[in-house]
Amino acid sequence: MTKIYARKDRKIIRNKLRQNMTKSETVFWKYAKRKNLGYLFRRQYSIGKYIVDFYCPALKLIIEIDGITHLDEDVYNNDVIRQKYLENLGHKILRFKSEEILLNLHAVLENLSIYLKEREKQLQTSASPLPSLRRSGTSS
């Protein structure tokens, strides 16, 4: 089975991205690290061939902070392909504009806090227990 999370072949790139985070990523990370939002988040985390800005493993939640480059048509088209791949793995992606983080962080964190609770409920209700292995009419 091929490993898709935190692949070693992406480690150098992840480390470079962590050392060169944008201002909005740095501001967001200040609040996301050390479970400040109630969940463990990882920054610049690789999933398959992609590196996401922030990842919460417990909720299978990806947070992307999009700067102005994401307005470019080619970048946008790549984002669509990337998002489909990640969603097919069961992840949910939330996108925030860089300006939202820098100009209205309080509202972003408030909305995110509400969403984190909703996502936890979604995952709890979708996790169905395995059916009983006991056959009817037999005792164990």
N, C-alpha and C. Protein backbone atom coordinates (compact mmCIF):
# COMPACT_ATOMS: atom_id res chain seq x y z
N MET A 1 0.84 -1.18 0.00
CA MET A 1 0.00 0.00 0.00
C MET A 1 0.89 1.25 0.00
N THR A 2 0.57 2.17 -0.85
CA THR A 2 1.36 3.39 -0.99
C THR A 2 0.99 4.38 0.12
N LYS A 3 2.00 4.92 0.75
CA LYS A 3 1.78 5.91 1.80
C LYS A 3 1.41 7.24 1.14
N ILE A 4 0.34 7.86 1.62
CA ILE A 4 -0.05 9.15 1.03
C ILE A 4 0.11 10.31 2.00
N TYR A 5 0.18 10.04 3.30
CA TYR A 5 0.28 11.12 4.29
C TYR A 5 1.73 11.32 4.71
N ALA A 6 2.15 12.59 4.77
CA ALA A 6 3.50 12.98 5.23
C ALA A 6 4.59 12.16 4.53
N ARG A 7 4.49 12.09 3.21
CA ARG A 7 5.47 11.31 2.44
C ARG A 7 6.87 11.90 2.61
N LYS A 8 7.84 10.99 2.75
CA LYS A 8 9.23 11.41 2.94
C LYS A 8 9.77 12.17 1.74
N ASP A 9 9.31 11.82 0.54
CA ASP A 9 9.82 12.50 -0.66
C ASP A 9 9.33 13.94 -0.77
N ARG A 10 8.43 14.36 0.10
CA ARG A 10 7.91 15.74 0.10
C ARG A 10 8.44 16.54 1.30
N LYS A 11 9.27 15.90 2.13
CA LYS A 11 9.71 16.52 3.38
C LYS A 11 10.51 17.81 3.16
N ILE A 12 11.43 17.82 2.23
CA ILE A 12 12.25 19.02 1.98
C ILE A 12 11.36 20.18 1.55
N ILE A 13 10.42 19.90 0.67
CA ILE A 13 9.51 20.95 0.20
C ILE A 13 8.64 21.45 1.35
N ARG A 14 8.13 20.52 2.18
CA ARG A 14 7.31 20.93 3.33
C ARG A 14 8.09 21.85 4.26
N ASN A 15 9.33 21.47 4.53
CA ASN A 15 10.16 22.29 5.43
C ASN A 15 10.42 23.68 4.85
N LYS A 16 10.67 23.75 3.55
CA LYS A 16 10.89 25.06 2.91
C LYS A 16 9.64 25.92 3.00
N LEU A 17 8.49 25.30 2.77
CA LEU A 17 7.23 26.04 2.85
C LEU A 17 6.97 26.53 4.28
N ARG A 18 7.32 25.72 5.27
CA ARG A 18 7.14 26.13 6.67
C ARG A 18 8.03 27.32 7.01
N GLN A 19 9.23 27.33 6.44
CA GLN A 19 10.17 28.43 6.71
C GLN A 19 9.80 29.70 5.96
N ASN A 20 8.98 29.58 4.92
CA ASN A 20 8.63 30.72 4.08
C ASN A 20 7.12 30.94 4.00
N MET A 21 6.44 30.79 5.12
CA MET A 21 4.99 30.96 5.12
C MET A 21 4.65 32.42 4.83
N THR A 22 3.50 32.61 4.20
CA THR A 22 3.03 33.96 3.94
C THR A 22 2.61 34.60 5.27
N LYS A 23 2.41 35.89 5.24
CA LYS A 23 1.99 36.59 6.46
C LYS A 23 0.66 36.05 6.97
N SER A 24 -0.28 35.82 6.06
CA SER A 24 -1.59 35.32 6.48
C SER A 24 -1.50 33.90 7.04
N GLU A 25 -0.63 33.06 6.48
CA GLU A 25 -0.43 31.71 7.02
C GLU A 25 0.18 31.78 8.42
N THR A 26 1.13 32.68 8.59
CA THR A 26 1.78 32.85 9.90
C THR A 26 0.78 33.31 10.95
N VAL A 27 -0.06 34.26 10.58
CA VAL A 27 -1.09 34.76 11.50
C VAL A 27 -2.05 33.64 11.87
N PHE A 28 -2.50 32.87 10.88
CA PHE A 28 -3.43 31.78 11.16
C PHE A 28 -2.77 30.72 12.04
N TRP A 29 -1.53 30.37 11.73
CA TRP A 29 -0.82 29.33 12.47
C TRP A 29 -0.68 29.68 13.95
N LYS A 30 -0.53 30.95 14.23
CA LYS A 30 -0.43 31.40 15.63
C LYS A 30 -1.64 30.91 16.44
N TYR A 31 -2.80 30.85 15.80
CA TYR A 31 -4.02 30.42 16.49
C TYR A 31 -4.30 28.94 16.33
N ALA A 32 -3.78 28.32 15.31
CA ALA A 32 -4.08 26.91 15.05
C ALA A 32 -3.12 25.96 15.77
N LYS A 33 -1.91 26.41 16.06
CA LYS A 33 -0.93 25.51 16.67
C LYS A 33 -1.28 25.21 18.12
N ARG A 34 -0.71 24.14 18.62
CA ARG A 34 -0.87 23.70 20.01
C ARG A 34 -2.33 23.54 20.43
N LYS A 35 -3.13 23.07 19.52
CA LYS A 35 -4.56 22.80 19.79
C LYS A 35 -5.32 24.01 20.30
N ASN A 36 -4.89 25.20 19.92
CA ASN A 36 -5.60 26.41 20.34
C ASN A 36 -7.04 26.45 19.84
N LEU A 37 -7.31 25.75 18.75
CA LEU A 37 -8.68 25.69 18.21
C LEU A 37 -9.43 24.45 18.69
N GLY A 38 -8.80 23.71 19.61
CA GLY A 38 -9.43 22.51 20.15
C GLY A 38 -9.04 21.23 19.43
N TYR A 39 -8.28 21.34 18.36
CA TYR A 39 -7.86 20.18 17.58
C TYR A 39 -6.41 20.36 17.16
N LEU A 40 -5.75 19.25 16.92
CA LEU A 40 -4.38 19.29 16.42
C LEU A 40 -4.40 19.64 14.94
N PHE A 41 -3.66 20.66 14.58
CA PHE A 41 -3.47 21.03 13.17
C PHE A 41 -2.01 20.86 12.81
N ARG A 42 -1.77 20.46 11.60
CA ARG A 42 -0.41 20.39 11.07
C ARG A 42 -0.31 21.41 9.95
N ARG A 43 0.85 22.04 9.84
CA ARG A 43 1.02 23.03 8.77
C ARG A 43 1.87 22.44 7.66
N GLN A 44 1.60 22.89 6.44
CA GLN A 44 2.33 22.45 5.26
C GLN A 44 2.48 20.93 5.28
N TYR A 45 1.37 20.26 5.22
CA TYR A 45 1.29 18.80 5.37
C TYR A 45 1.03 18.16 4.01
N SER A 46 1.75 17.08 3.73
CA SER A 46 1.58 16.45 2.41
C SER A 46 0.54 15.33 2.46
N ILE A 47 -0.30 15.36 1.44
CA ILE A 47 -1.30 14.32 1.21
C ILE A 47 -1.17 13.96 -0.26
N GLY A 48 -0.71 12.75 -0.52
CA GLY A 48 -0.40 12.38 -1.90
C GLY A 48 0.71 13.27 -2.42
N LYS A 49 0.56 13.75 -3.64
CA LYS A 49 1.60 14.61 -4.21
C LYS A 49 1.40 16.07 -3.84
N TYR A 50 0.34 16.36 -3.09
CA TYR A 50 0.00 17.74 -2.75
C TYR A 50 0.44 18.10 -1.34
N ILE A 51 0.71 19.38 -1.14
CA ILE A 51 1.00 19.90 0.20
C ILE A 51 -0.07 20.92 0.51
N VAL A 52 -0.79 20.67 1.60
CA VAL A 52 -1.87 21.56 2.00
C VAL A 52 -1.36 22.55 3.05
N ASP A 53 -2.01 23.69 3.14
CA ASP A 53 -1.57 24.71 4.09
C ASP A 53 -1.69 24.21 5.53
N PHE A 54 -2.89 23.75 5.90
CA PHE A 54 -3.12 23.27 7.26
C PHE A 54 -4.02 22.04 7.20
N TYR A 55 -3.75 21.07 8.09
CA TYR A 55 -4.50 19.82 8.08
C TYR A 55 -4.83 19.40 9.50
N CYS A 56 -6.09 19.07 9.72
CA CYS A 56 -6.55 18.53 11.00
C CYS A 56 -6.89 17.05 10.78
N PRO A 57 -5.99 16.14 11.20
CA PRO A 57 -6.22 14.71 10.95
C PRO A 57 -7.50 14.17 11.59
N ALA A 58 -7.83 14.62 12.79
CA ALA A 58 -9.00 14.09 13.50
C ALA A 58 -10.29 14.35 12.74
N LEU A 59 -10.34 15.47 12.02
CA LEU A 59 -11.55 15.84 11.30
C LEU A 59 -11.42 15.68 9.79
N LYS A 60 -10.26 15.20 9.35
CA LYS A 60 -9.99 15.10 7.91
C LYS A 60 -10.32 16.43 7.23
N LEU A 61 -9.84 17.50 7.85
CA LEU A 61 -10.14 18.85 7.42
C LEU A 61 -8.87 19.55 6.94
N ILE A 62 -8.97 20.13 5.76
CA ILE A 62 -7.88 20.89 5.17
C ILE A 62 -8.29 22.35 5.13
N ILE A 63 -7.39 23.21 5.55
CA ILE A 63 -7.64 24.65 5.46
C ILE A 63 -6.60 25.23 4.51
N GLU A 64 -7.10 25.89 3.49
CA GLU A 64 -6.24 26.55 2.51
C GLU A 64 -6.43 28.05 2.63
N ILE A 65 -5.32 28.76 2.61
CA ILE A 65 -5.36 30.22 2.62
C ILE A 65 -4.88 30.68 1.25
N ASP A 66 -5.79 31.25 0.49
CA ASP A 66 -5.52 31.60 -0.90
C ASP A 66 -5.14 33.07 -1.05
N GLY A 67 -3.97 33.28 -1.60
CA GLY A 67 -3.53 34.63 -1.93
C GLY A 67 -3.99 35.00 -3.33
N ILE A 68 -3.49 36.10 -3.81
CA ILE A 68 -3.90 36.65 -5.10
C ILE A 68 -3.56 35.72 -6.27
N THR A 69 -2.54 34.89 -6.13
CA THR A 69 -2.16 34.00 -7.23
C THR A 69 -3.27 33.01 -7.58
N HIS A 70 -4.16 32.75 -6.63
CA HIS A 70 -5.25 31.80 -6.89
C HIS A 70 -6.33 32.37 -7.80
N LEU A 71 -6.20 33.64 -8.14
CA LEU A 71 -7.12 34.26 -9.11
C LEU A 71 -6.71 33.93 -10.54
N ASP A 72 -5.46 33.51 -10.73
CA ASP A 72 -4.96 33.13 -12.05
C ASP A 72 -5.71 31.89 -12.53
N GLU A 73 -6.09 31.87 -13.80
CA GLU A 73 -6.90 30.77 -14.33
C GLU A 73 -6.20 29.41 -14.21
N ASP A 74 -4.91 29.35 -14.53
CA ASP A 74 -4.18 28.08 -14.43
C ASP A 74 -4.09 27.59 -12.99
N VAL A 75 -3.82 28.50 -12.08
CA VAL A 75 -3.75 28.14 -10.66
C VAL A 75 -5.11 27.67 -10.19
N TYR A 76 -6.16 28.37 -10.60
CA TYR A 76 -7.52 27.99 -10.23
C TYR A 76 -7.84 26.58 -10.75
N ASN A 77 -7.52 26.31 -12.00
CA ASN A 77 -7.79 24.99 -12.58
C ASN A 77 -7.04 23.89 -11.84
N ASN A 78 -5.80 24.17 -11.45
CA ASN A 78 -5.03 23.20 -10.66
C ASN A 78 -5.66 23.00 -9.29
N ASP A 79 -6.17 24.09 -8.70
CA ASP A 79 -6.86 23.98 -7.41
C ASP A 79 -8.07 23.07 -7.50
N VAL A 80 -8.81 23.16 -8.60
CA VAL A 80 -10.01 22.33 -8.79
C VAL A 80 -9.62 20.85 -8.85
N ILE A 81 -8.59 20.53 -9.62
CA ILE A 81 -8.12 19.14 -9.74
C ILE A 81 -7.65 18.63 -8.38
N ARG A 82 -6.87 19.44 -7.71
CA ARG A 82 -6.32 19.10 -6.40
C ARG A 82 -7.44 18.87 -5.39
N GLN A 83 -8.43 19.75 -5.39
CA GLN A 83 -9.53 19.63 -4.45
C GLN A 83 -10.32 18.35 -4.68
N LYS A 84 -10.57 18.01 -5.94
CA LYS A 84 -11.31 16.77 -6.23
C LYS A 84 -10.55 15.56 -5.71
N TYR A 85 -9.24 15.54 -5.91
CA TYR A 85 -8.40 14.43 -5.42
C TYR A 85 -8.53 14.31 -3.90
N LEU A 86 -8.38 15.42 -3.21
CA LEU A 86 -8.42 15.41 -1.74
C LEU A 86 -9.81 15.05 -1.22
N GLU A 87 -10.85 15.54 -1.87
CA GLU A 87 -12.22 15.20 -1.46
C GLU A 87 -12.51 13.73 -1.70
N ASN A 88 -11.96 13.16 -2.75
CA ASN A 88 -12.15 11.73 -3.02
C ASN A 88 -11.52 10.86 -1.94
N LEU A 89 -10.57 11.42 -1.20
CA LEU A 89 -9.96 10.70 -0.07
C LEU A 89 -10.77 10.91 1.22
N GLY A 90 -11.86 11.67 1.13
CA GLY A 90 -12.71 11.89 2.29
C GLY A 90 -12.42 13.15 3.06
N HIS A 91 -11.59 14.01 2.52
CA HIS A 91 -11.25 15.26 3.20
C HIS A 91 -12.25 16.36 2.85
N LYS A 92 -12.42 17.26 3.77
CA LYS A 92 -13.21 18.47 3.55
C LYS A 92 -12.22 19.63 3.46
N ILE A 93 -12.42 20.51 2.48
CA ILE A 93 -11.51 21.64 2.28
C ILE A 93 -12.25 22.94 2.55
N LEU A 94 -11.68 23.75 3.42
CA LEU A 94 -12.18 25.10 3.66
C LEU A 94 -11.15 26.06 3.11
N ARG A 95 -11.62 27.06 2.38
CA ARG A 95 -10.72 28.06 1.79
C ARG A 95 -11.03 29.43 2.36
N PHE A 96 -9.97 30.12 2.72
CA PHE A 96 -10.08 31.50 3.16
C PHE A 96 -9.16 32.34 2.31
N LYS A 97 -9.59 33.54 2.01
CA LYS A 97 -8.73 34.47 1.29
C LYS A 97 -7.72 35.05 2.28
N SER A 98 -6.55 35.31 1.77
CA SER A 98 -5.49 35.89 2.59
C SER A 98 -5.97 37.16 3.29
N GLU A 99 -6.71 37.99 2.56
CA GLU A 99 -7.20 39.25 3.13
C GLU A 99 -8.14 39.00 4.31
N GLU A 100 -8.93 37.93 4.24
CA GLU A 100 -9.85 37.62 5.34
C GLU A 100 -9.07 37.37 6.63
N ILE A 101 -7.97 36.64 6.50
CA ILE A 101 -7.14 36.33 7.66
C ILE A 101 -6.53 37.60 8.23
N LEU A 102 -6.02 38.44 7.34
CA LEU A 102 -5.31 39.65 7.78
C LEU A 102 -6.24 40.75 8.27
N LEU A 103 -7.43 40.85 7.67
CA LEU A 103 -8.31 41.97 7.99
C LEU A 103 -9.47 41.63 8.93
N ASN A 104 -9.81 40.34 9.01
CA ASN A 104 -10.97 39.97 9.82
C ASN A 104 -10.77 38.61 10.48
N LEU A 105 -9.63 38.43 11.11
CA LEU A 105 -9.27 37.15 11.71
C LEU A 105 -10.30 36.69 12.74
N HIS A 106 -10.80 37.61 13.54
CA HIS A 106 -11.76 37.24 14.57
C HIS A 106 -12.98 36.53 13.96
N ALA A 107 -13.51 37.07 12.89
CA ALA A 107 -14.68 36.45 12.23
C ALA A 107 -14.31 35.10 11.63
N VAL A 108 -13.12 35.00 11.04
CA VAL A 108 -12.67 33.72 10.47
C VAL A 108 -12.60 32.66 11.56
N LEU A 109 -11.98 33.00 12.69
CA LEU A 109 -11.84 32.04 13.79
C LEU A 109 -13.19 31.68 14.40
N GLU A 110 -14.09 32.63 14.48
CA GLU A 110 -15.43 32.37 15.00
C GLU A 110 -16.18 31.40 14.09
N ASN A 111 -16.15 31.66 12.79
CA ASN A 111 -16.81 30.77 11.82
C ASN A 111 -16.16 29.40 11.80
N LEU A 112 -14.84 29.38 11.89
CA LEU A 112 -14.12 28.11 11.89
C LEU A 112 -14.48 27.29 13.13
N SER A 113 -14.58 27.92 14.27
CA SER A 113 -14.94 27.23 15.50
C SER A 113 -16.30 26.55 15.37
N ILE A 114 -17.25 27.26 14.79
CA ILE A 114 -18.58 26.69 14.55
C ILE A 114 -18.47 25.50 13.59
N TYR A 115 -17.70 25.68 12.53
CA TYR A 115 -17.57 24.61 11.54
C TYR A 115 -16.89 23.37 12.13
N LEU A 116 -15.89 23.56 12.98
CA LEU A 116 -15.19 22.42 13.58
C LEU A 116 -16.16 21.54 14.36
N LYS A 117 -17.06 22.15 15.08
CA LYS A 117 -18.07 21.39 15.84
C LYS A 117 -19.01 20.65 14.89
N GLU A 118 -19.42 21.32 13.82
CA GLU A 118 -20.30 20.68 12.83
C GLU A 118 -19.61 19.50 12.16
N ARG A 119 -18.35 19.68 11.82
CA ARG A 119 -17.59 18.62 11.15
C ARG A 119 -17.44 17.41 12.06
N GLU A 120 -17.19 17.66 13.34
CA GLU A 120 -17.07 16.56 14.29
C GLU A 120 -18.38 15.77 14.35
N LYS A 121 -19.51 16.46 14.38
CA LYS A 121 -20.81 15.79 14.38
C LYS A 121 -21.03 14.99 13.10
N GLN A 122 -20.64 15.58 11.95
CA GLN A 122 -20.78 14.88 10.66
C GLN A 122 -20.03 13.56 10.70
N LEU A 123 -18.81 13.60 11.18
CA LEU A 123 -17.99 12.39 11.19
C LEU A 123 -18.51 11.37 12.19
N GLN A 124 -19.06 11.82 13.30
CA GLN A 124 -19.61 10.90 14.29
C GLN A 124 -20.85 10.19 13.75
N THR A 125 -21.70 10.91 13.04
CA THR A 125 -22.93 10.30 12.53
C THR A 125 -22.66 9.43 11.31
N SER A 126 -21.60 9.73 10.55
CA SER A 126 -21.31 8.92 9.36
C SER A 126 -20.55 7.66 9.71
N ALA A 127 -19.96 7.61 10.89
CA ALA A 127 -19.22 6.41 11.30
C ALA A 127 -20.21 5.40 11.84
N SER A 128 -20.53 4.42 11.02
CA SER A 128 -21.49 3.41 11.46
C SER A 128 -20.74 2.19 11.97
N PRO A 129 -21.23 1.58 13.02
CA PRO A 129 -20.56 0.39 13.55
C PRO A 129 -20.66 -0.77 12.58
N LEU A 130 -19.71 -1.68 12.68
CA LEU A 130 -19.73 -2.87 11.84
C LEU A 130 -20.92 -3.74 12.22
N PRO A 131 -21.53 -4.38 11.24
CA PRO A 131 -22.64 -5.27 11.57
C PRO A 131 -22.15 -6.44 12.41
N SER A 132 -23.04 -6.99 13.18
CA SER A 132 -22.70 -8.11 14.03
C SER A 132 -22.28 -9.30 13.18
N LEU A 133 -21.27 -10.02 13.64
CA LEU A 133 -20.81 -11.21 12.93
C LEU A 133 -21.61 -12.44 13.35
N ARG A 134 -22.42 -12.29 14.39
CA ARG A 134 -23.22 -13.41 14.88
C ARG A 134 -24.36 -13.70 13.92
N ARG A 135 -24.53 -14.96 13.62
CA ARG A 135 -25.64 -15.36 12.75
C ARG A 135 -26.90 -15.51 13.58
N SER A 136 -28.01 -15.19 12.97
CA SER A 136 -29.27 -15.32 13.71
C SER A 136 -29.52 -16.79 14.02
N GLY A 137 -30.03 -17.02 15.21
CA GLY A 137 -30.34 -18.38 15.62
C GLY A 137 -29.17 -19.11 16.24
N THR A 138 -28.00 -18.49 16.29
CA THR A 138 -26.86 -19.14 16.93
C THR A 138 -26.48 -18.37 18.17
N SER A 139 -25.92 -19.05 19.11
CA SER A 139 -25.48 -18.35 20.32
C SER A 139 -23.97 -18.33 20.35
N SER A 140 -23.45 -17.35 21.07
CA SER A 140 -21.99 -17.27 21.13
C SER A 140 -21.46 -17.68 22.46
